[in-house]
JSON list of C-alpha atoms in Angstrom, two decimals:
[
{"chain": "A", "resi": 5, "resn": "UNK", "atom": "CA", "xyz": [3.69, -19.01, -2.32]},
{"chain": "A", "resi": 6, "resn": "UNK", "atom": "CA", "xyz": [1.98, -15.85, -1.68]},
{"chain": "A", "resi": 7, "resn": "UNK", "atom": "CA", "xyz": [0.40, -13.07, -4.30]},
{"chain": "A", "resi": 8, "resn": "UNK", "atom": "CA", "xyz": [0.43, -9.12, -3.62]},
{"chain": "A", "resi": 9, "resn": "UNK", "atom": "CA", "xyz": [-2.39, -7.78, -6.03]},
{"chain": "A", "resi": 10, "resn": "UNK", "atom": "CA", "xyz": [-3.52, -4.03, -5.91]},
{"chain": "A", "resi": 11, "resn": "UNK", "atom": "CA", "xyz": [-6.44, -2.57, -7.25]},
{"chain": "A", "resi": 12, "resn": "UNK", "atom": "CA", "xyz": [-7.33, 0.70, -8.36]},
{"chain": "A", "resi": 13, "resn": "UNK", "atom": "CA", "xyz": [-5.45, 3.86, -9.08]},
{"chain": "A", "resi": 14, "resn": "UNK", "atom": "CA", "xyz": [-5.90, 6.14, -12.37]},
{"chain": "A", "resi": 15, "resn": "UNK", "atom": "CA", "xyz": [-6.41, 9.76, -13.22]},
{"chain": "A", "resi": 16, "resn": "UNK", "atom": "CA", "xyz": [-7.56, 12.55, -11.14]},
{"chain": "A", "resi": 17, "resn": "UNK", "atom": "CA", "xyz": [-7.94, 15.87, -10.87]},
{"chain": "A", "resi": 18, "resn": "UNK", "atom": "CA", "xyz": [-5.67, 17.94, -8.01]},
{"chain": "A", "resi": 19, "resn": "UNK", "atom": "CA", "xyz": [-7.69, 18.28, -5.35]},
{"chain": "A", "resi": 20, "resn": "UNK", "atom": "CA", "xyz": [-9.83, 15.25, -6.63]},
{"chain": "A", "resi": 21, "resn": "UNK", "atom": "CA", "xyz": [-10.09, 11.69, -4.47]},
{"chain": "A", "resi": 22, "resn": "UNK", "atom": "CA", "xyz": [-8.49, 7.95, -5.51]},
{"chain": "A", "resi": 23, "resn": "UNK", "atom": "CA", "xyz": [-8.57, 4.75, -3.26]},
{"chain": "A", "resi": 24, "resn": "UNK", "atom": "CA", "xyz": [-6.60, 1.90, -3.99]},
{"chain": "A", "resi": 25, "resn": "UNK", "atom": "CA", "xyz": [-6.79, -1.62, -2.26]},
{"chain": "A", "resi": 26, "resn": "UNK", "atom": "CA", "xyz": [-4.08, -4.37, -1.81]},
{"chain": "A", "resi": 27, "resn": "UNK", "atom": "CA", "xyz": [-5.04, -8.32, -1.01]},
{"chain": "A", "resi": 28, "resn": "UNK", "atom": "CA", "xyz": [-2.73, -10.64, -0.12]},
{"chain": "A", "resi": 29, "resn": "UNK", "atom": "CA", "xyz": [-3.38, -14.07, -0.83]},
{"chain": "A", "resi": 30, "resn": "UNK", "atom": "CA", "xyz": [-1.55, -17.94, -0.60]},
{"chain": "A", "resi": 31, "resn": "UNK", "atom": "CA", "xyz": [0.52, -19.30, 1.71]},
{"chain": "A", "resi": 32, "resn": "UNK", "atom": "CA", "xyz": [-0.51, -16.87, 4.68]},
{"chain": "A", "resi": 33, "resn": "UNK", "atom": "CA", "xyz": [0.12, -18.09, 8.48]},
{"chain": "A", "resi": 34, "resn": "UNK", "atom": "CA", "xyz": [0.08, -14.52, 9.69]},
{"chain": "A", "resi": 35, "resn": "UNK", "atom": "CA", "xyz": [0.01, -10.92, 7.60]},
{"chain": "A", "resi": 36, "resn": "UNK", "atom": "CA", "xyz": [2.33, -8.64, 9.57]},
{"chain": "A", "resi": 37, "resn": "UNK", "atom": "CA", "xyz": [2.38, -5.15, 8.73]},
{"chain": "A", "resi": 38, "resn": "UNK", "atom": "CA", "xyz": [1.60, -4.02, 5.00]},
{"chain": "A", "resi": 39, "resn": "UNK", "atom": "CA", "xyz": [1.82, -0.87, 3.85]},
{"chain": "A", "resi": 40, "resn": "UNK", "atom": "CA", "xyz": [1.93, 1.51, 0.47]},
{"chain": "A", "resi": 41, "resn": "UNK", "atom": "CA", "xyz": [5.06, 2.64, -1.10]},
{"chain": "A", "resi": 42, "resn": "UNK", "atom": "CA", "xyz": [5.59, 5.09, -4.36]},
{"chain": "A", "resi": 43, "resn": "UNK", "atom": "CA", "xyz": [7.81, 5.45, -6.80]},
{"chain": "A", "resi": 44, "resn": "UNK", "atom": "CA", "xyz": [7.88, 8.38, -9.43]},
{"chain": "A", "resi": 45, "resn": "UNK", "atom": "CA", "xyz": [10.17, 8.77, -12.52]},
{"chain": "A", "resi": 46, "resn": "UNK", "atom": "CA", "xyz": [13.41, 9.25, -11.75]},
{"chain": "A", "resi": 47, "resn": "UNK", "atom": "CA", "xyz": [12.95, 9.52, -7.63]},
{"chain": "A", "resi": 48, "resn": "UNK", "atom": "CA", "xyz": [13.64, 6.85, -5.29]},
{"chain": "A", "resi": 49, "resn": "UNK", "atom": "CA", "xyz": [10.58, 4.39, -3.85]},
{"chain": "A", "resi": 50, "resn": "UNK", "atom": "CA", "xyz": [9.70, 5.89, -1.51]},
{"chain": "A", "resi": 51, "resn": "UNK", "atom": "CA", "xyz": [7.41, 4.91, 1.75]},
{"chain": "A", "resi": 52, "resn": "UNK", "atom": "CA", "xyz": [3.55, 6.18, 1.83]},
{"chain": "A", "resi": 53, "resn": "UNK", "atom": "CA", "xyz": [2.17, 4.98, 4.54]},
{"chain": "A", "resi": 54, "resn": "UNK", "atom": "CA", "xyz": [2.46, 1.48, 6.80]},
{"chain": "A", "resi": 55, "resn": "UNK", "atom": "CA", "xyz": [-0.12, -0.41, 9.20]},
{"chain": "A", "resi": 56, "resn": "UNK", "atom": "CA", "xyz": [0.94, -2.44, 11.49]},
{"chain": "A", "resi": 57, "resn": "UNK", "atom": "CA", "xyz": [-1.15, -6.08, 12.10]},
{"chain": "A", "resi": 58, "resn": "UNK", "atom": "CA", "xyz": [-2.49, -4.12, 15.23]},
{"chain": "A", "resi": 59, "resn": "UNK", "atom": "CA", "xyz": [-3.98, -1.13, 13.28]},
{"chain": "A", "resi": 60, "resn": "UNK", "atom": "CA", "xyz": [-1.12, 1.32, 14.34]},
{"chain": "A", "resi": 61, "resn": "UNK", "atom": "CA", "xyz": [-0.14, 3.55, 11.30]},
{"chain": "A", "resi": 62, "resn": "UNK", "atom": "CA", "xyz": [2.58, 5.71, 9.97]},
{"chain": "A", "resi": 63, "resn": "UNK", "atom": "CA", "xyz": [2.78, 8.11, 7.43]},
{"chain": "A", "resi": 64, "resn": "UNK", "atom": "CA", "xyz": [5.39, 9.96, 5.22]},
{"chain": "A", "resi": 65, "resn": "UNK", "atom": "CA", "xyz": [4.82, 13.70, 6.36]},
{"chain": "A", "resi": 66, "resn": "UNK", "atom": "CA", "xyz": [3.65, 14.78, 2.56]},
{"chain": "A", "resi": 67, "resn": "UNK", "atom": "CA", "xyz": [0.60, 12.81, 2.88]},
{"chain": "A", "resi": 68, "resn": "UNK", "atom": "CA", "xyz": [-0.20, 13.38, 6.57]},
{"chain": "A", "resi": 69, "resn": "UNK", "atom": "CA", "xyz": [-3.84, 14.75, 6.35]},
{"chain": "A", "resi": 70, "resn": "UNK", "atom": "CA", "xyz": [-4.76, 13.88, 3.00]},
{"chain": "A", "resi": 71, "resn": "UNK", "atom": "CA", "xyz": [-3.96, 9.95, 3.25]},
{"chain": "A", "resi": 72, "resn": "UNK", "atom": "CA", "xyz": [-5.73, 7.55, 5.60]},
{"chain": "A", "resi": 73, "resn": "UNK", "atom": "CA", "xyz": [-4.22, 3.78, 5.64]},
{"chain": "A", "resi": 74, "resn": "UNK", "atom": "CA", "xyz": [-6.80, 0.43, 6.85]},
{"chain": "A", "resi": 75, "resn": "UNK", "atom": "CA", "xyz": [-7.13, -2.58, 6.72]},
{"chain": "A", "resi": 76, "resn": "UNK", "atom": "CA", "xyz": [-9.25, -5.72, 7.10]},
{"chain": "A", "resi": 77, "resn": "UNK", "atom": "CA", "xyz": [-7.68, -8.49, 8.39]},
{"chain": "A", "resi": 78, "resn": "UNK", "atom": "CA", "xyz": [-10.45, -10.85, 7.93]},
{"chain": "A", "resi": 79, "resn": "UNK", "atom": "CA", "xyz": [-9.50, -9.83, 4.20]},
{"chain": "A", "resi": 80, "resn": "UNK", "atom": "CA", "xyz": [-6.04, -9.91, 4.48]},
{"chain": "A", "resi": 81, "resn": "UNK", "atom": "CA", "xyz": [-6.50, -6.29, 2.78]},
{"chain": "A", "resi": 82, "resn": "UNK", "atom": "CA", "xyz": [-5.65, -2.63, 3.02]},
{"chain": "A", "resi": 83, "resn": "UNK", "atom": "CA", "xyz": [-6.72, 0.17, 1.66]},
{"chain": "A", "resi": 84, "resn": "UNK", "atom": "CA", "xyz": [-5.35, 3.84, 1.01]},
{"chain": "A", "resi": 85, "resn": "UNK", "atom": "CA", "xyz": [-7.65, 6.64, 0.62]},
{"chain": "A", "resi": 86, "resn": "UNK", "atom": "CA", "xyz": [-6.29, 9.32, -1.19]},
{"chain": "A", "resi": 87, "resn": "UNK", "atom": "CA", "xyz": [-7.92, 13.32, -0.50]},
{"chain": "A", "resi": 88, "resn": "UNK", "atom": "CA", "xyz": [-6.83, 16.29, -1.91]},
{"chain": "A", "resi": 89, "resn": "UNK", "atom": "CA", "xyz": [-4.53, 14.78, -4.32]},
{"chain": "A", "resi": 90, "resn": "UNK", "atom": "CA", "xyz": [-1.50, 17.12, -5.94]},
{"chain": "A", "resi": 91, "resn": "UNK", "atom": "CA", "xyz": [0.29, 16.52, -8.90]},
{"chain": "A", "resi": 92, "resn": "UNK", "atom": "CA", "xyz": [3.00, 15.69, -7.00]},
{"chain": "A", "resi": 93, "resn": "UNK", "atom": "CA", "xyz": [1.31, 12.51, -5.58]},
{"chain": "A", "resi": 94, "resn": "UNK", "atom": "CA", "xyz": [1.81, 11.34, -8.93]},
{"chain": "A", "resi": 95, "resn": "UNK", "atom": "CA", "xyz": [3.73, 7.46, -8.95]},
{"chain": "A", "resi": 96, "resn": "UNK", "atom": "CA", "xyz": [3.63, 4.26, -9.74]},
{"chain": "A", "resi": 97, "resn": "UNK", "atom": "CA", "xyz": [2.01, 3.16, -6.06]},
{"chain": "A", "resi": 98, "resn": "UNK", "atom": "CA", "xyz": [3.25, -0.20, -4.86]},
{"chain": "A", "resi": 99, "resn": "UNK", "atom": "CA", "xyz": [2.28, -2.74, -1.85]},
{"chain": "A", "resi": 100, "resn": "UNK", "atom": "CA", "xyz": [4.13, -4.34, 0.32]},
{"chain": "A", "resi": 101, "resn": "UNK", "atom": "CA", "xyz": [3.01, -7.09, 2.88]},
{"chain": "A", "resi": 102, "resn": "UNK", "atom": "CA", "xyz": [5.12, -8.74, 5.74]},
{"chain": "A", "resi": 103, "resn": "UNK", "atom": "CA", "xyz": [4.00, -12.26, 5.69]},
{"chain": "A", "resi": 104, "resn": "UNK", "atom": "CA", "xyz": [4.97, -14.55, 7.48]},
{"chain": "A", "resi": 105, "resn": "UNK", "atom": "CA", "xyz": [3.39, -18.37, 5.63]},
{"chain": "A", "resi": 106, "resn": "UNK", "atom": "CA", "xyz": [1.87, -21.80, 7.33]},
{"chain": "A", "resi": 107, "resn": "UNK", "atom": "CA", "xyz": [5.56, -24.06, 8.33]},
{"chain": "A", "resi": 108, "resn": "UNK", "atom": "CA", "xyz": [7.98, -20.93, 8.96]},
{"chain": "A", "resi": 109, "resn": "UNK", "atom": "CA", "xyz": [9.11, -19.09, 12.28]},
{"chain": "A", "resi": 110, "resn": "UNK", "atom": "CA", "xyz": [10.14, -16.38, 9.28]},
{"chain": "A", "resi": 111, "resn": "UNK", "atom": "CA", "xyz": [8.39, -12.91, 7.87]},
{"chain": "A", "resi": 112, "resn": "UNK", "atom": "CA", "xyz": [8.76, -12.08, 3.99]},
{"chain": "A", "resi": 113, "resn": "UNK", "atom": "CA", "xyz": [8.15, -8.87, 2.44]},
{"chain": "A", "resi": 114, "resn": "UNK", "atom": "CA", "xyz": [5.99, -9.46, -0.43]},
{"chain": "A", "resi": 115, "resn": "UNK", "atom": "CA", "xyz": [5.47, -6.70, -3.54]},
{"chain": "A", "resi": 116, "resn": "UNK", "atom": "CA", "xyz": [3.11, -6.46, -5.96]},
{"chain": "A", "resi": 117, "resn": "UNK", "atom": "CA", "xyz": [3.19, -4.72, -9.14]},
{"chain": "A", "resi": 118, "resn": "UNK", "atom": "CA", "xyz": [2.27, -1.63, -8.73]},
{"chain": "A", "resi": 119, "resn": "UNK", "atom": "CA", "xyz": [-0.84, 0.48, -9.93]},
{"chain": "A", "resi": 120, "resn": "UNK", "atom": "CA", "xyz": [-0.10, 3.73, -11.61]},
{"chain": "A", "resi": 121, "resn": "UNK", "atom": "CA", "xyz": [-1.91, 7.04, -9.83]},
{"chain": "A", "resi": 122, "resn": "UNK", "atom": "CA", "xyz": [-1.17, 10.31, -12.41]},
{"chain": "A", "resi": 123, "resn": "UNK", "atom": "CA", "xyz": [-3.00, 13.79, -11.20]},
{"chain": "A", "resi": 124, "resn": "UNK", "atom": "CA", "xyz": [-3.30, 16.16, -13.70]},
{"chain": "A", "resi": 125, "resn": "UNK", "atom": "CA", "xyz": [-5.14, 18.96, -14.58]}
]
C-alpha cells in the first residue's frame, strides 16, 4: 500500500510566497515521476507542474516563472515553491506520484488529498 501526504498550503497575499511538500510513503520499489495538480471550484484539475525521477520538469504556462518544482529522492519528496502568487492560483492543490511498489513490473498513480492554497487580498 502506498500513502500520498502533502503539507502546507494556506493564505497569502497576491504577490506573497507559499511552499507546499508531498511524501510518498509504503510499498515503494521505485517513485517515478510526481508532480502537483490543482483544482478550483467549478474548473477542471488541472496539471501544475511534473518532475520526472531524473529531475526533468514541466510546467503549465500560468505558472512558468513564478513556480519551481524539486524533489528529494532520498525523501521520496517534492516540493513546489510558489512566488508571486495571484488570486487566480487559488485551488485545492493535489499530488500525484507514479509508483511503481516492491513485487510489480507495474507504475500506479497515487493521490493524496489535497491542501487548500486561497490568495486574497
Amino acid at each position: 500500500q502506498v500513502q500520498v501526504e502533502e503539507f502546507g498550503g494556506g493564505s497569502a497575499q497576491p504577490g506573497g510566497s507559499l511552499r507546499l511538500s508531498c511524501t510518498a510513503s509504503g510499498n515503494i520499489f521505485r517513485l517515478n515521476s510526481m508532480g502537483w495538480h490543482r483544482q478550483a471550484p467549478g474548473n477542471q484539475r488541472e496539471l501544475v507542474a511534473g518532475i520526472a525521477q531524473d529531475g526533468a520538469t514541466n510546467y503549465a504556462d500560468s505558472v512558468k516563472g513564478r513556480f519551481t518544482i524539486s524533489r528529494d529522492n532520498a525523501k521520496n519528496t517534492v516540493y513546489l515553491q510558489m512566488n508571486s502568487l495571484k488570486v487566480e492560483d487559488t485551488a485545492v492543490y493535489y499530488c500525484n506520484a507514479a509508483v511503481r511498489p516492491r513485487g510489480s513490473p507495474v507504475a500506479r498513480s497515487h493521490w493524496g488529498q489535497g491542501t487548500q492554497v486561497t490568495v486574497s487580498s
